[in-house]
Amino acid sequence: MWGTTSIGQLCRAIRLMGYDQLALTDTDNLYGLWPFLNACRREGLTPIVGAEITDPGRRRRAVCLVAESDGYTGLCRLLSERHMDAHFDLAATLPVHARGLIVLTSDAELLARWHAAGVQVAAAMPRMPLAPSHPLRQCARSLGIAATATPGSFFLRPEDYAGHRLLRAIALNTTLERLPPDQTAPANAWTAAPEVYRDRFAACPEAVAQTR
């Protein structure tokens, strides 16, 4: 449990902020897909189907977004392997199923490897722009790959962070005092309006342009 807002509330808030499209990326699954599609239809939003795939035993992950119809098939197969293969290796397995997907990664090594394998991949920058000297930006620049602003959101408002931490403590069967820092989203992982992100990434406007 990471999110604090229902899919319906999220889609309504996103529309009121002025967005016209939204990606939902559950971790290693497509739990909320159908409610998400229905909510986007009601609110007049263009849904972007995707999932965040983790690599068990490694601190690696990738966000996979469906760009074409065969991308959904590939995403489902990738998720199946993630759950069924005890020796699942994200770096090696993803290119096999990447047709029709746009893949976002913040790992420079994976960026270079997947680009060489023909994957449509982009460098994912977090909630603030990375310095030009950062390895990810240097790698992306050397390969001619787009850097993309990817401020993943887990709650709507800054004050929802307390509720997010409570949900994480419940999910992990622990107390708030013992909640590991790496098991919660950052405190600034709230959903901001488009102009906020444009201001944050003013030093790297092309990263915002790549999100369209």
PDB file of C-alpha atoms in Angstrom:
ATOM      1  CA  MET A   1       0.000   0.000   0.000  1.00  0.00           C
ATOM      2  CA  TRP A   2       1.657   3.170  -1.223  1.00  0.00           C
ATOM      3  CA  GLY A   3      -1.040   5.465  -2.546  1.00  0.00           C
ATOM      4  CA  THR A   4      -3.442   7.366  -0.295  1.00  0.00           C
ATOM      5  CA  THR A   5      -6.035   8.433  -2.861  1.00  0.00           C
ATOM      6  CA  SER A   6      -8.653   6.439  -4.733  1.00  0.00           C
ATOM      7  CA  ILE A   7      -8.273   6.222  -8.486  1.00  0.00           C
ATOM      8  CA  GLY A   8     -11.503   8.144  -9.009  1.00  0.00           C
ATOM      9  CA  GLN A   9     -10.400  10.984  -6.729  1.00  0.00           C
ATOM     10  CA  LEU A  10      -7.001  11.058  -8.372  1.00  0.00           C
ATOM     11  CA  CYS A  11      -8.402  11.352 -11.895  1.00  0.00           C
ATOM     12  CA  ARG A  12     -10.825  14.077 -10.852  1.00  0.00           C
ATOM     13  CA  ALA A  13      -8.043  16.077  -9.159  1.00  0.00           C
ATOM     14  CA  ILE A  14      -5.727  15.654 -12.144  1.00  0.00           C
ATOM     15  CA  ARG A  15      -8.361  16.986 -14.521  1.00  0.00           C
ATOM     16  CA  LEU A  16      -9.040  19.997 -12.302  1.00  0.00           C
ATOM     17  CA  MET A  17      -5.305  20.763 -12.249  1.00  0.00           C
ATOM     18  CA  GLY A  18      -5.355  21.064 -16.018  1.00  0.00           C
ATOM     19  CA  TYR A  19      -3.831  17.763 -17.121  1.00  0.00           C
ATOM     20  CA  ASP A  20      -5.298  15.881 -20.071  1.00  0.00           C
ATOM     21  CA  GLN A  21      -3.476  12.556 -19.666  1.00  0.00           C
ATOM     22  CA  LEU A  22      -2.365  10.375 -16.779  1.00  0.00           C
ATOM     23  CA  ALA A  23      -0.199   7.279 -16.305  1.00  0.00           C
ATOM     24  CA  LEU A  24      -0.905   4.739 -13.577  1.00  0.00           C
ATOM     25  CA  THR A  25       2.039   2.463 -12.794  1.00  0.00           C
ATOM     26  CA  ASP A  26       1.330  -0.104 -10.114  1.00  0.00           C
ATOM     27  CA  THR A  27       4.373  -1.992  -8.887  1.00  0.00           C
ATOM     28  CA  ASP A  28       4.834  -5.410 -10.531  1.00  0.00           C
ATOM     29  CA  ASN A  29       1.158  -5.669 -11.432  1.00  0.00           C
ATOM     30  CA  LEU A  30      -1.835  -4.023 -13.077  1.00  0.00           C
ATOM     31  CA  TYR A  31      -4.073  -3.983  -9.995  1.00  0.00           C
ATOM     32  CA  GLY A  32      -5.931  -0.771 -10.754  1.00  0.00           C
ATOM     33  CA  LEU A  33      -6.100  -0.980 -14.542  1.00  0.00           C
ATOM     34  CA  TRP A  34      -9.842  -1.264 -15.122  1.00  0.00           C
ATOM     35  CA  PRO A  35     -10.936   1.251 -12.465  1.00  0.00           C
ATOM     36  CA  PHE A  36      -8.264   3.564 -13.903  1.00  0.00           C
ATOM     37  CA  LEU A  37      -9.567   3.241 -17.461  1.00  0.00           C
ATOM     38  CA  ASN A  38     -13.139   3.835 -16.319  1.00  0.00           C
ATOM     39  CA  ALA A  39     -12.178   6.875 -14.228  1.00  0.00           C
ATOM     40  CA  CYS A  40     -10.179   8.395 -17.091  1.00  0.00           C
ATOM     41  CA  ARG A  41     -13.150   7.918 -19.403  1.00  0.00           C
ATOM     42  CA  ARG A  42     -15.448   9.705 -16.959  1.00  0.00           C
ATOM     43  CA  GLU A  43     -13.030  12.609 -16.534  1.00  0.00           C
ATOM     44  CA  GLY A  44     -12.076  12.946 -20.187  1.00  0.00           C
ATOM     45  CA  LEU A  45      -8.431  11.998 -19.587  1.00  0.00           C
ATOM     46  CA  THR A  46      -6.208   9.995 -21.906  1.00  0.00           C
ATOM     47  CA  PRO A  47      -5.033   6.968 -19.888  1.00  0.00           C
ATOM     48  CA  ILE A  48      -1.456   5.745 -20.187  1.00  0.00           C
ATOM     49  CA  VAL A  49      -1.242   2.096 -19.183  1.00  0.00           C
ATOM     50  CA  GLY A  50       1.932   0.925 -17.509  1.00  0.00           C
ATOM     51  CA  ALA A  51       3.656  -0.675 -14.554  1.00  0.00           C
ATOM     52  CA  GLU A  52       6.823  -0.291 -12.551  1.00  0.00           C
ATOM     53  CA  ILE A  53       8.876  -3.477 -12.744  1.00  0.00           C
ATOM     54  CA  THR A  54      11.284  -4.245  -9.925  1.00  0.00           C
ATOM     55  CA  ASP A  55      14.301  -6.513  -9.930  1.00  0.00           C
ATOM     56  CA  PRO A  56      14.246  -8.875  -6.915  1.00  0.00           C
ATOM     57  CA  GLY A  57      17.485  -8.841  -5.012  1.00  0.00           C
ATOM     58  CA  ARG A  58      18.713  -5.738  -6.821  1.00  0.00           C
ATOM     59  CA  ARG A  59      17.892  -2.073  -6.353  1.00  0.00           C
ATOM     60  CA  ARG A  60      16.851  -1.724  -9.971  1.00  0.00           C
ATOM     61  CA  ARG A  61      13.494  -0.896 -11.475  1.00  0.00           C
ATOM     62  CA  ALA A  62      11.949   0.428 -14.634  1.00  0.00           C
ATOM     63  CA  VAL A  63       8.671   2.070 -15.544  1.00  0.00           C
ATOM     64  CA  CYS A  64       7.156   0.498 -18.655  1.00  0.00           C
ATOM     65  CA  LEU A  65       4.496   2.473 -20.516  1.00  0.00           C
ATOM     66  CA  VAL A  66       2.336   1.027 -23.274  1.00  0.00           C
ATOM     67  CA  ALA A  67       2.856   3.028 -26.477  1.00  0.00           C
ATOM     68  CA  GLU A  68       1.354   0.578 -28.991  1.00  0.00           C
ATOM     69  CA  SER A  69      -1.101  -2.324 -28.824  1.00  0.00           C
ATOM     70  CA  ASP A  70       1.603  -4.999 -28.784  1.00  0.00           C
ATOM     71  CA  GLY A  71       3.185  -3.176 -25.864  1.00  0.00           C
ATOM     72  CA  TYR A  72       0.352  -4.327 -23.602  1.00  0.00           C
ATOM     73  CA  THR A  73       1.036  -7.952 -24.552  1.00  0.00           C
ATOM     74  CA  GLY A  74       4.722  -7.491 -23.838  1.00  0.00           C
ATOM     75  CA  LEU A  75       4.017  -5.810 -20.513  1.00  0.00           C
ATOM     76  CA  CYS A  76       1.768  -8.679 -19.402  1.00  0.00           C
ATOM     77  CA  ARG A  77       4.410 -11.238 -20.357  1.00  0.00           C
ATOM     78  CA  LEU A  78       7.082  -9.258 -18.543  1.00  0.00           C
ATOM     79  CA  LEU A  79       4.940  -9.109 -15.408  1.00  0.00           C
ATOM     80  CA  SER A  80       4.239 -12.837 -15.618  1.00  0.00           C
ATOM     81  CA  GLU A  81       7.937 -13.607 -15.789  1.00  0.00           C
ATOM     82  CA  ARG A  82       8.579 -11.244 -12.886  1.00  0.00           C
ATOM     83  CA  HIS A  83       6.250 -13.349 -10.714  1.00  0.00           C
ATOM     84  CA  MET A  84       6.927 -16.837 -12.108  1.00  0.00           C
ATOM     85  CA  ASP A  85      10.675 -16.861 -12.696  1.00  0.00           C
ATOM     86  CA  ALA A  86      12.657 -17.337  -9.496  1.00  0.00           C
ATOM     87  CA  HIS A  87      15.767 -16.095 -11.301  1.00  0.00           C
ATOM     88  CA  PHE A  88      14.151 -13.086 -12.954  1.00  0.00           C
ATOM     89  CA  ASP A  89      16.727 -10.583 -14.220  1.00  0.00           C
ATOM     90  CA  LEU A  90      15.222  -7.249 -15.239  1.00  0.00           C
ATOM     91  CA  ALA A  91      18.203  -6.143 -17.311  1.00  0.00           C
ATOM     92  CA  ALA A  92      18.176  -9.279 -19.461  1.00  0.00           C
ATOM     93  CA  THR A  93      14.449  -9.999 -19.618  1.00  0.00           C
ATOM     94  CA  LEU A  94      12.995  -6.576 -20.401  1.00  0.00           C
ATOM     95  CA  PRO A  95      14.389  -6.245 -23.961  1.00  0.00           C
ATOM     96  CA  VAL A  96      12.707  -9.522 -24.926  1.00  0.00           C
ATOM     97  CA  HIS A  97       9.274  -8.005 -24.266  1.00  0.00           C
ATOM     98  CA  ALA A  98       9.961  -4.326 -24.988  1.00  0.00           C
ATOM     99  CA  ARG A  99       8.255  -4.065 -28.378  1.00  0.00           C
ATOM    100  CA  GLY A 100       5.575  -1.372 -28.186  1.00  0.00           C
ATOM    101  CA  LEU A 101       6.766  -0.088 -24.814  1.00  0.00           C
ATOM    102  CA  ILE A 102       8.421   3.124 -23.696  1.00  0.00           C
ATOM    103  CA  VAL A 103      10.784   2.353 -20.831  1.00  0.00           C
ATOM    104  CA  LEU A 104      11.886   4.887 -18.229  1.00  0.00           C
ATOM    105  CA  THR A 105      14.928   4.228 -16.077  1.00  0.00           C
ATOM    106  CA  SER A 106      17.088   6.279 -13.717  1.00  0.00           C
ATOM    107  CA  ASP A 107      19.939   3.760 -13.945  1.00  0.00           C
ATOM    108  CA  ALA A 108      22.664   4.873 -16.368  1.00  0.00           C
ATOM    109  CA  GLU A 109      23.936   1.333 -16.897  1.00  0.00           C
ATOM    110  CA  LEU A 110      20.479   0.032 -17.795  1.00  0.00           C
ATOM    111  CA  LEU A 111      19.881   3.052 -20.014  1.00  0.00           C
ATOM    112  CA  ALA A 112      22.959   2.259 -22.093  1.00  0.00           C
ATOM    113  CA  ARG A 113      22.338  -1.501 -22.163  1.00  0.00           C
ATOM    114  CA  TRP A 114      18.700  -1.235 -23.222  1.00  0.00           C
ATOM    115  CA  HIS A 115      19.440   1.458 -25.788  1.00  0.00           C
ATOM    116  CA  ALA A 116      22.024  -0.866 -27.364  1.00  0.00           C
ATOM    117  CA  ALA A 117      19.385  -3.634 -27.407  1.00  0.00           C
ATOM    118  CA  GLY A 118      16.978  -1.449 -29.371  1.00  0.00           C
ATOM    119  CA  VAL A 119      14.598  -0.656 -26.515  1.00  0.00           C
ATOM    120  CA  GLN A 120      12.738   2.667 -26.728  1.00  0.00           C
ATOM    121  CA  VAL A 121      14.178   4.005 -23.490  1.00  0.00           C
ATOM    122  CA  ALA A 122      14.364   7.405 -21.794  1.00  0.00           C
ATOM    123  CA  ALA A 123      16.364   8.766 -18.858  1.00  0.00           C
ATOM    124  CA  ALA A 124      13.976   9.295 -15.951  1.00  0.00           C
ATOM    125  CA  MET A 125      14.756  12.280 -13.763  1.00  0.00           C
ATOM    126  CA  PRO A 126      13.088  12.445 -10.336  1.00  0.00           C
ATOM    127  CA  ARG A 127      11.204  15.330  -8.756  1.00  0.00           C
ATOM    128  CA  MET A 128      13.990  17.838  -9.376  1.00  0.00           C
ATOM    129  CA  PRO A 129      16.373  18.103 -12.362  1.00  0.00           C
ATOM    130  CA  LEU A 130      19.678  16.311 -12.083  1.00  0.00           C
ATOM    131  CA  ALA A 131      22.933  18.195 -12.531  1.00  0.00           C
ATOM    132  CA  PRO A 132      24.416  18.077 -16.059  1.00  0.00           C
ATOM    133  CA  SER A 133      27.371  16.202 -14.553  1.00  0.00           C
ATOM    134  CA  HIS A 134      25.177  13.442 -13.136  1.00  0.00           C
ATOM    135  CA  PRO A 135      26.013  10.011 -14.658  1.00  0.00           C
ATOM    136  CA  LEU A 136      22.455   9.538 -15.924  1.00  0.00           C
ATOM    137  CA  ARG A 137      22.392  12.837 -17.805  1.00  0.00           C
ATOM    138  CA  GLN A 138      25.903  12.310 -19.131  1.00  0.00           C
ATOM    139  CA  CYS A 139      24.958   8.851 -20.394  1.00  0.00           C
ATOM    140  CA  ALA A 140      21.733  10.111 -21.975  1.00  0.00           C
ATOM    141  CA  ARG A 141      23.552  12.981 -23.666  1.00  0.00           C
ATOM    142  CA  SER A 142      26.260  10.725 -25.080  1.00  0.00           C
ATOM    143  CA  LEU A 143      23.669   8.358 -26.542  1.00  0.00           C
ATOM    144  CA  GLY A 144      21.310  11.054 -27.775  1.00  0.00           C
ATOM    145  CA  ILE A 145      18.547   9.818 -25.467  1.00  0.00           C
ATOM    146  CA  ALA A 146      15.861  12.095 -24.088  1.00  0.00           C
ATOM    147  CA  ALA A 147      15.866  13.048 -20.405  1.00  0.00           C
ATOM    148  CA  THR A 148      12.316  13.036 -19.067  1.00  0.00           C
ATOM    149  CA  ALA A 149      10.798  14.577 -15.942  1.00  0.00           C
ATOM    150  CA  THR A 150       9.174  11.736 -14.004  1.00  0.00           C
ATOM    151  CA  PRO A 151       7.938  13.137 -10.678  1.00  0.00           C
ATOM    152  CA  GLY A 152       6.081  10.020  -9.537  1.00  0.00           C
ATOM    153  CA  SER A 153       3.284  10.904  -7.125  1.00  0.00           C
ATOM    154  CA  PHE A 154       1.930   8.819  -4.276  1.00  0.00           C
ATOM    155  CA  PHE A 155      -0.505  11.297  -2.700  1.00  0.00           C
ATOM    156  CA  LEU A 156      -2.413  14.393  -3.736  1.00  0.00           C
ATOM    157  CA  ARG A 157      -1.432  16.997  -1.153  1.00  0.00           C
ATOM    158  CA  PRO A 158       1.643  17.580   1.043  1.00  0.00           C
ATOM    159  CA  GLU A 159      -0.447  16.947   4.161  1.00  0.00           C
ATOM    160  CA  ASP A 160      -1.273  13.431   2.886  1.00  0.00           C
ATOM    161  CA  TYR A 161       2.268  12.292   3.649  1.00  0.00           C
ATOM    162  CA  ALA A 162       1.308  11.291   7.193  1.00  0.00           C
ATOM    163  CA  GLY A 163      -1.423   9.043   5.838  1.00  0.00           C
ATOM    164  CA  HIS A 164       1.023   7.526   3.369  1.00  0.00           C
ATOM    165  CA  ARG A 165       3.452   6.646   6.159  1.00  0.00           C
ATOM    166  CA  LEU A 166       0.627   5.094   8.171  1.00  0.00           C
ATOM    167  CA  LEU A 167      -0.394   2.890   5.232  1.00  0.00           C
ATOM    168  CA  ARG A 168       3.196   1.781   4.747  1.00  0.00           C
ATOM    169  CA  ALA A 169       3.508   0.888   8.439  1.00  0.00           C
ATOM    170  CA  ILE A 170       0.321  -1.185   8.210  1.00  0.00           C
ATOM    171  CA  ALA A 171       1.508  -2.932   5.056  1.00  0.00           C
ATOM    172  CA  LEU A 172       4.831  -3.815   6.700  1.00  0.00           C
ATOM    173  CA  ASN A 173       3.241  -4.725  10.042  1.00  0.00           C
ATOM    174  CA  THR A 174       5.445  -2.290  11.916  1.00  0.00           C
ATOM    175  CA  THR A 175       5.180   0.959  13.828  1.00  0.00           C
ATOM    176  CA  LEU A 176       5.713   4.451  12.484  1.00  0.00           C
ATOM    177  CA  GLU A 177       8.823   4.740  14.636  1.00  0.00           C
ATOM    178  CA  ARG A 178      10.354   1.612  13.074  1.00  0.00           C
ATOM    179  CA  LEU A 179       9.287   2.310   9.498  1.00  0.00           C
ATOM    180  CA  PRO A 180      12.401   2.069   7.284  1.00  0.00           C
ATOM    181  CA  PRO A 181      13.047   5.290   5.326  1.00  0.00           C
ATOM    182  CA  ASP A 182      13.480   3.348   2.074  1.00  0.00           C
ATOM    183  CA  GLN A 183       9.982   1.875   2.466  1.00  0.00           C
ATOM    184  CA  THR A 184       8.177   5.198   2.052  1.00  0.00           C
ATOM    185  CA  ALA A 185       7.904   7.692  -0.780  1.00  0.00           C
ATOM    186  CA  PRO A 186       9.706  11.029  -0.384  1.00  0.00           C
ATOM    187  CA  ALA A 187       7.802  13.702   1.506  1.00  0.00           C
ATOM    188  CA  ASN A 188       7.560  15.772  -1.685  1.00  0.00           C
ATOM    189  CA  ALA A 189       5.913  12.956  -3.687  1.00  0.00           C
ATOM    190  CA  TRP A 190       2.620  14.825  -3.876  1.00  0.00           C
ATOM    191  CA  THR A 191       0.807  15.693  -7.084  1.00  0.00           C
ATOM    192  CA  ALA A 192       1.529  19.208  -8.302  1.00  0.00           C
ATOM    193  CA  ALA A 193      -0.018  21.254 -11.083  1.00  0.00           C
ATOM    194  CA  PRO A 194       1.757  21.470 -14.464  1.00  0.00           C
ATOM    195  CA  GLU A 195       3.102  24.952 -13.799  1.00  0.00           C
ATOM    196  CA  VAL A 196       4.820  23.729 -10.618  1.00  0.00           C
ATOM    197  CA  TYR A 197       6.770  21.121 -12.561  1.00  0.00           C
ATOM    198  CA  ARG A 198       7.638  23.657 -15.254  1.00  0.00           C
ATOM    199  CA  ASP A 199       9.101  25.892 -12.537  1.00  0.00           C
ATOM    200  CA  ARG A 200      10.988  23.017 -10.899  1.00  0.00           C
ATOM    201  CA  PHE A 201      12.529  21.977 -14.203  1.00  0.00           C
ATOM    202  CA  ALA A 202      13.136  25.487 -15.517  1.00  0.00           C
ATOM    203  CA  ALA A 203      16.827  24.649 -15.822  1.00  0.00           C
ATOM    204  CA  CYS A 204      15.976  21.640 -17.990  1.00  0.00           C
ATOM    205  CA  PRO A 205      12.778  22.520 -19.901  1.00  0.00           C
ATOM    206  CA  GLU A 206      13.309  19.777 -22.465  1.00  0.00           C
ATOM    207  CA  ALA A 207      12.650  17.202 -19.727  1.00  0.00           C
ATOM    208  CA  VAL A 208       9.134  18.554 -19.272  1.00  0.00           C
ATOM    209  CA  ALA A 209       8.564  18.755 -23.022  1.00  0.00           C
ATOM    210  CA  GLN A 210       9.405  15.040 -23.298  1.00  0.00           C
ATOM    211  CA  THR A 211       6.469  14.105 -21.055  1.00  0.00           C
ATOM    212  CA  ARG A 212       3.953  15.016 -23.785  1.00  0.00           C
TER     213      ARG A 212
END
